[in-house]
mmCIF file of C-alpha atoms in Angstrom:
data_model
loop_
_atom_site.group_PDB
_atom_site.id
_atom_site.type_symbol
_atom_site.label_atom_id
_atom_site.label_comp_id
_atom_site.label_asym_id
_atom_site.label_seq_id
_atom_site.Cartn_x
_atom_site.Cartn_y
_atom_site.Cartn_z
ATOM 1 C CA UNK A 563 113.173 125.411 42.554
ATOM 2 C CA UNK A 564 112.771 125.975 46.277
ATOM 3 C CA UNK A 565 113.293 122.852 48.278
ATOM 4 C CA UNK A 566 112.446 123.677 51.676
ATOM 5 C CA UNK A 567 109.600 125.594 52.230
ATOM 6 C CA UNK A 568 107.929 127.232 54.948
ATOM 7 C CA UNK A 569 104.195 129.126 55.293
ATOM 8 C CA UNK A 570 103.574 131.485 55.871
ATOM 9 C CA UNK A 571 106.871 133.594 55.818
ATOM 10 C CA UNK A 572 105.469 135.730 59.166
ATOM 11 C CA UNK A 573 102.863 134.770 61.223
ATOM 12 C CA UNK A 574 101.097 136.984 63.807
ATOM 13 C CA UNK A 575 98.960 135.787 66.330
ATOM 14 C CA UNK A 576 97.574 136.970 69.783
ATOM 15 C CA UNK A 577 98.622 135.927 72.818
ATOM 16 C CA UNK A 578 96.627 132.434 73.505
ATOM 17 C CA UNK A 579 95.575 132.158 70.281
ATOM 18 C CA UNK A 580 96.753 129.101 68.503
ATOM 19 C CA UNK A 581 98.615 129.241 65.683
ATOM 20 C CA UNK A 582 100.155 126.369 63.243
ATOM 21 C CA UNK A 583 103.457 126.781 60.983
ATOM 22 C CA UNK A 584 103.866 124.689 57.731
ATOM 23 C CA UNK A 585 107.133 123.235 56.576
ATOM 24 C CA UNK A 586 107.132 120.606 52.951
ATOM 25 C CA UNK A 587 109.985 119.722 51.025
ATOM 26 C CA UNK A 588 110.467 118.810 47.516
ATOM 27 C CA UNK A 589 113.709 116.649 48.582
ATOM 28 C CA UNK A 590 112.275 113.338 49.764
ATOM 29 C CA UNK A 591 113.820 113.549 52.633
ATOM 30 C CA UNK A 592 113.218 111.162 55.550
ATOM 31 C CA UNK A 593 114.150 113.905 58.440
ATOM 32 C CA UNK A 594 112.925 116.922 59.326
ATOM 33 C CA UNK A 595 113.777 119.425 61.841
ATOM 34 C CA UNK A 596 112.124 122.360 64.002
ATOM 35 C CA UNK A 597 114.076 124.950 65.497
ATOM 36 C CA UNK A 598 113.280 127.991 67.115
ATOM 37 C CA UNK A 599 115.903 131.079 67.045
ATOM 38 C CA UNK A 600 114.622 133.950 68.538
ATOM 39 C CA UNK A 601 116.288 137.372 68.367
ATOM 40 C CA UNK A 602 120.166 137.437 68.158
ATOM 41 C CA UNK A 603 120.185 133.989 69.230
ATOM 42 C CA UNK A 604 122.005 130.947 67.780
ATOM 43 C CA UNK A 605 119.020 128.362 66.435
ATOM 44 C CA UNK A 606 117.609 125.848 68.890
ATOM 45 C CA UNK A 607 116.283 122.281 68.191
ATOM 46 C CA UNK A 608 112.965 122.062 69.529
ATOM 47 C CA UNK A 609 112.015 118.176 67.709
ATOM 48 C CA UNK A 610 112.340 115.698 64.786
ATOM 49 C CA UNK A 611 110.634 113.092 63.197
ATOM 50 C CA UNK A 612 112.926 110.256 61.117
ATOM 51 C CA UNK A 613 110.680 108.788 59.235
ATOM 52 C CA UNK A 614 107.146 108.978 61.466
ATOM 53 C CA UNK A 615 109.030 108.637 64.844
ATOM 54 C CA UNK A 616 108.637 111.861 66.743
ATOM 55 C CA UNK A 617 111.818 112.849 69.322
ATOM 56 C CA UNK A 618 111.301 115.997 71.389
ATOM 57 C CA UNK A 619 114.252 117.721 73.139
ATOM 58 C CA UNK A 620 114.047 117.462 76.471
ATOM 59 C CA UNK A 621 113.465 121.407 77.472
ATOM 60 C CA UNK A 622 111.204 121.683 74.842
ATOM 61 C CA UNK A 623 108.235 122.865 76.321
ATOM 62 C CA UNK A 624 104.508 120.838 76.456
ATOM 63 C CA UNK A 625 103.063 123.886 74.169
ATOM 64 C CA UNK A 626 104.542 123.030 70.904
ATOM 65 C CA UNK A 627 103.479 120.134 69.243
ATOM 66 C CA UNK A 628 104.075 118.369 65.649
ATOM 67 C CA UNK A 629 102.854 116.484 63.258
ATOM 68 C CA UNK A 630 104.351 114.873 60.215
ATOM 69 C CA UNK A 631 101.237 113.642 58.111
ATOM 70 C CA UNK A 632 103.533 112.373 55.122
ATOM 71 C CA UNK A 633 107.176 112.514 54.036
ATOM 72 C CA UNK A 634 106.617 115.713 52.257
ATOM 73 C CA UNK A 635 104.466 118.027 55.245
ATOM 74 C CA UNK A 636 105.292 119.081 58.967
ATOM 75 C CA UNK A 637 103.461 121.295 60.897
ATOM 76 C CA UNK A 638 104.557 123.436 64.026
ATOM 77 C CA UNK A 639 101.416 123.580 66.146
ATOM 78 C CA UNK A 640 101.671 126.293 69.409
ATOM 79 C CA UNK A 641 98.719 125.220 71.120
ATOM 80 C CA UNK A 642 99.241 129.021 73.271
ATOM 81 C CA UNK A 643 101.513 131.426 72.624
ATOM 82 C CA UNK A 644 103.303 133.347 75.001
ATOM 83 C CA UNK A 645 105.116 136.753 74.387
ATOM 84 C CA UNK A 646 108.364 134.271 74.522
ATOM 85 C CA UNK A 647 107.710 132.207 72.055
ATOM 86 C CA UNK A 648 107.905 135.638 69.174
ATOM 87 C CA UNK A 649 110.952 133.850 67.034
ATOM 88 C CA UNK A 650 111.924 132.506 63.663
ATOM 89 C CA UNK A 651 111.161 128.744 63.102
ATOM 90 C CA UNK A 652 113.037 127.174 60.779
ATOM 91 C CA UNK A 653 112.318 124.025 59.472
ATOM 92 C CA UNK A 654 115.020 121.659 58.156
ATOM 93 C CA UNK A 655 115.573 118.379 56.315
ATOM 94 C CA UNK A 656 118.019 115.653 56.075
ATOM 95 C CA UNK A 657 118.562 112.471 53.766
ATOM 96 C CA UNK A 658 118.804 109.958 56.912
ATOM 97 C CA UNK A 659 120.478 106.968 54.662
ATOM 98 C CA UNK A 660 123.090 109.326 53.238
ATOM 99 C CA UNK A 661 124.169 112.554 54.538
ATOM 100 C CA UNK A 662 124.738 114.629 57.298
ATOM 101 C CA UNK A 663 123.774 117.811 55.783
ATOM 102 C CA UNK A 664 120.602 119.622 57.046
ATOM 103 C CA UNK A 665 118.960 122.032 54.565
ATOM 104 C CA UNK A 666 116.910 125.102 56.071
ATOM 105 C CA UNK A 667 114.078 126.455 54.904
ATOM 106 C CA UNK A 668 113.655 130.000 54.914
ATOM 107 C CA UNK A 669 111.636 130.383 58.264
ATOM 108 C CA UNK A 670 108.572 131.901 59.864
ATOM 109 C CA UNK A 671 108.824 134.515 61.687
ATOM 110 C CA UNK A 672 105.933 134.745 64.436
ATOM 111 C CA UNK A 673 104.801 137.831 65.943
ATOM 112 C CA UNK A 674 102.606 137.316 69.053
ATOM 113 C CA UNK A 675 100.670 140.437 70.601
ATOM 114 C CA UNK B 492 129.307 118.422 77.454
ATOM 115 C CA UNK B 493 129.605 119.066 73.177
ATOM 116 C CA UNK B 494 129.764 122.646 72.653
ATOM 117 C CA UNK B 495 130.647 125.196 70.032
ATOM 118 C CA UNK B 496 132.236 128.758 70.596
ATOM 119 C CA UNK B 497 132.218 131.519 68.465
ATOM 120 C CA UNK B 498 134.018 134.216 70.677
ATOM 121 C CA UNK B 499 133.337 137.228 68.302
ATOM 122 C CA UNK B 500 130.000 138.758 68.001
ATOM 123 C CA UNK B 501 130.442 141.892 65.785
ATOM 124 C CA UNK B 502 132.916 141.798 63.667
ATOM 125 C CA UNK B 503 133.684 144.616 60.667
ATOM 126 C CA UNK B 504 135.530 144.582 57.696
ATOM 127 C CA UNK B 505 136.060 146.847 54.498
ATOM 128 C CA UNK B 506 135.161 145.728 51.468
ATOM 129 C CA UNK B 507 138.447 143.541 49.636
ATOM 130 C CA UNK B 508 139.976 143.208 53.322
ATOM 131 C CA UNK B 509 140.467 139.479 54.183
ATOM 132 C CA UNK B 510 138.240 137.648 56.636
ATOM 133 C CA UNK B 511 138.764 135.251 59.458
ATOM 134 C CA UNK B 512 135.554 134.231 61.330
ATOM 135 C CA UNK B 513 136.890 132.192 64.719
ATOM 136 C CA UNK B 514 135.380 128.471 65.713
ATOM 137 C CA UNK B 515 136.413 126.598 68.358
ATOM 138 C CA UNK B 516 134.364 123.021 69.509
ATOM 139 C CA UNK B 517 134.218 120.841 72.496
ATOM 140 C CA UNK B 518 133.846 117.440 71.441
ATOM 141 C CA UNK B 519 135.410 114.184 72.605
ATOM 142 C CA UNK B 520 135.669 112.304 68.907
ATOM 143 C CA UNK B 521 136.744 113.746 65.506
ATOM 144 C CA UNK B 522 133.578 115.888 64.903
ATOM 145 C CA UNK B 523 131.584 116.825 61.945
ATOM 146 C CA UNK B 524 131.516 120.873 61.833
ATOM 147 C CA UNK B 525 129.471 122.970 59.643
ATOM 148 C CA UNK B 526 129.168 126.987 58.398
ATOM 149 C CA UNK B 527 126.217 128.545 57.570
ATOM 150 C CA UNK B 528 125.545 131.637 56.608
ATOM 151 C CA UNK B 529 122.047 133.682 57.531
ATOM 152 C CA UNK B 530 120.684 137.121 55.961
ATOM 153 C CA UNK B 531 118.638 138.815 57.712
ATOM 154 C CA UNK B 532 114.967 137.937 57.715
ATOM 155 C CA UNK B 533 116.365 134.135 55.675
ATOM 156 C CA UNK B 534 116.799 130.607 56.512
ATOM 157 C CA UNK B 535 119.953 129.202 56.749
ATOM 158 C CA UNK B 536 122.644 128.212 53.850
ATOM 159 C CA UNK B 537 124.835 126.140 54.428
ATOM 160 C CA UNK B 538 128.954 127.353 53.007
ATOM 161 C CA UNK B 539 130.857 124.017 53.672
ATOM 162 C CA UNK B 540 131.511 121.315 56.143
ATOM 163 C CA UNK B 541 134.051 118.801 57.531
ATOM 164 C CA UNK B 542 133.753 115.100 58.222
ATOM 165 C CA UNK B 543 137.167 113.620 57.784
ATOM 166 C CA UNK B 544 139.955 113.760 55.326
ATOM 167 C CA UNK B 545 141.576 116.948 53.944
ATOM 168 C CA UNK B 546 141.692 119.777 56.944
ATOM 169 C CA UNK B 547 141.244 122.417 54.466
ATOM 170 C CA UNK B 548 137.810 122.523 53.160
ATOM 171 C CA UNK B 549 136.632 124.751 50.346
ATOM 172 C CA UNK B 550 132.986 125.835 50.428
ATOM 173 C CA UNK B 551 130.886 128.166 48.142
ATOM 174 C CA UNK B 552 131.010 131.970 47.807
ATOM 175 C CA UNK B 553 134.685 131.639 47.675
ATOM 176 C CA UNK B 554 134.898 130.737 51.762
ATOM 177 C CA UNK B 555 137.223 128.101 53.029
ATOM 178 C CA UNK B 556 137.366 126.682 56.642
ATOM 179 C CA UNK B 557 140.480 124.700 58.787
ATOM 180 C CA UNK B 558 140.027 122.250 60.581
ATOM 181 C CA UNK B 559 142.679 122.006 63.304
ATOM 182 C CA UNK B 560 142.391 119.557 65.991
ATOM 183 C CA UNK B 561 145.297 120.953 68.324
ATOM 184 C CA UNK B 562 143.894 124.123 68.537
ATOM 185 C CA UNK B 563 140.152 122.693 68.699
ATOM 186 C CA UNK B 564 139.638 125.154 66.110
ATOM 187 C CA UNK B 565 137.073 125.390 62.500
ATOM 188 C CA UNK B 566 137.753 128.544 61.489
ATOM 189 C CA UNK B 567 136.192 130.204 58.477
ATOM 190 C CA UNK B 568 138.035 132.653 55.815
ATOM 191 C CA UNK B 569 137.612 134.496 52.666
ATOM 192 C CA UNK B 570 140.629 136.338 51.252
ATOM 193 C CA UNK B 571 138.632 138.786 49.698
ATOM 194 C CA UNK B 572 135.195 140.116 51.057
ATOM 195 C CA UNK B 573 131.988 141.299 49.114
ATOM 196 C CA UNK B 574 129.388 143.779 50.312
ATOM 197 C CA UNK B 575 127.054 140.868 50.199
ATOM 198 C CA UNK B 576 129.049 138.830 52.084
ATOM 199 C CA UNK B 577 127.457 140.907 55.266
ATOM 200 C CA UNK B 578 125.807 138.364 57.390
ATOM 201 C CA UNK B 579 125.485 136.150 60.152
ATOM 202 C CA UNK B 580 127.667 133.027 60.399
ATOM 203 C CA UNK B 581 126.969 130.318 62.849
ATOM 204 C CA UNK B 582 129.395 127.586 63.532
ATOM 205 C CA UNK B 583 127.535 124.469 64.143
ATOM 206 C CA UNK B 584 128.647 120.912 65.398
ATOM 207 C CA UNK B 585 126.913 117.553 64.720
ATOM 208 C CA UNK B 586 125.739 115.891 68.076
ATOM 209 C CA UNK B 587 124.064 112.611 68.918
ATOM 210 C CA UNK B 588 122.779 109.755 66.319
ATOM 211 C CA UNK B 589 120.500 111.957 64.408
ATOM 212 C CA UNK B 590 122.415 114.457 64.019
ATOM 213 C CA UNK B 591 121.235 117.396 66.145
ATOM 214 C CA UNK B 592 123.376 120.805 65.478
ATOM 215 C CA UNK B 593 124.962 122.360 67.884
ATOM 216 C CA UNK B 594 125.218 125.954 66.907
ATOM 217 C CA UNK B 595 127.544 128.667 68.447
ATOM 218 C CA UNK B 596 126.268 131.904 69.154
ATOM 219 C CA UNK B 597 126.900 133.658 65.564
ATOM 220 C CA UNK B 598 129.154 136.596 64.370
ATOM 221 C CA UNK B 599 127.637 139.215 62.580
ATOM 222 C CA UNK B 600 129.936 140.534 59.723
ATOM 223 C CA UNK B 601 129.455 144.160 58.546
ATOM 224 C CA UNK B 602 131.600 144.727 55.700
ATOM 225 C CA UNK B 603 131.972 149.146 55.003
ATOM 226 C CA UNK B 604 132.321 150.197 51.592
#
């Protein structure tokens, strides 16, 4: 029944290490979003794709990186964690032709030590 | 710039007590507005939103939100609140052509028996 869904549901990792989140959806969707919301914080968009086309926000920094191998997968690569970068990611999805409603997965939370 | 504001960060309410959750948006056109709701450790569900059309909009969970462009206002009510309605809510505004959110900073309802 779930249609957004994220592994694993927490992550830890060590400082440096690199770790990779997973985000697929059961929706068909042609968007899909990564935030990052880290404690008592509002969520922050750190990239899309639409379709294969990648857009990164412009603060977004060089250590996370994407990848969208097929309409249904996107990953969350953090090539070296920092202490700052312990947050939820949430992943989320959007019909591009015919909505304007994003629908969240229920996020990874990453623990870095 | 576009921005959202959510000027209360705690608020509390007992159980059956009416709820207003406060929303106010800087944007220059007619903007597209959103409500989610987030429990803790969860992704994000979205109650309602507002494109165009009627002000009043009716979402689920028995929530309803105003849209009031004088007052630059989206606020979020619920005549009668549940012990599960204890949660954050995060206002969230629709910004550029694929549709980035905007979130304000959250209130966190605690609702006392």
């Amino acid at each position: 029944d779930a249609m957004v869904i994220q592994n694993p549901r927490y992550q830890v990792t060590q400082f440096g290490k690199p770790v990779t989140l997973s985000c697929s959806q059961t929706l068909n969707h042609n968007v899909m979003y990564w935030y990052q919301q880290k404690s008592s914080q509002a969520p922050k968009l750190l990239f899309h794709y639409y379709d294969k086309d990648f857009n990164n926000e412009a603060d977004t920094p060089d250590n996370f990186q994407s990848r969208r191998p097929n309409t249904s997968f996107c990953f969350l690569d953090i090539r070296s964690p920092g202490l700052g970068d312990a947050a939820m990611y949430l992943c989320a999805t959007r019909d591009g032709s015919s909505t304007d409603t994003q629908y969240f997965g229920p996020g990874t939370r990453l623990t870095v030590l | 710039a576009q921005s959202v504001t959510q000027p209360d960060i705690h608020i509390t309410v007992s159980e059956g007590a009416s709820l207003e959750l406060r929303c106010n948006y800087s944007y220059g056109a007619t903007p597209y507005l959103f409500w989610y709701v987030q429990s803790p450790g969860q992704g994000l569900q979205l109650l309602l939103k507002y494109f165009s059309g009627d002000t009043l909009v009716q979402g689920i969970k028995g929530f309803e939100a105003e849209f009031k462009r004088s007052q630059s206002s989206f606020n979020l009510r619920k005549p009668s609140v549940h012990w599960s309605d204890a949660a954050e809510y995060f206002c969230a505004g629709r910004s550029g052509g694929y549709n980035k959110l905007i979130f304000g900073a959250g209130t966190r309802l605690a609702v006392h028996p």
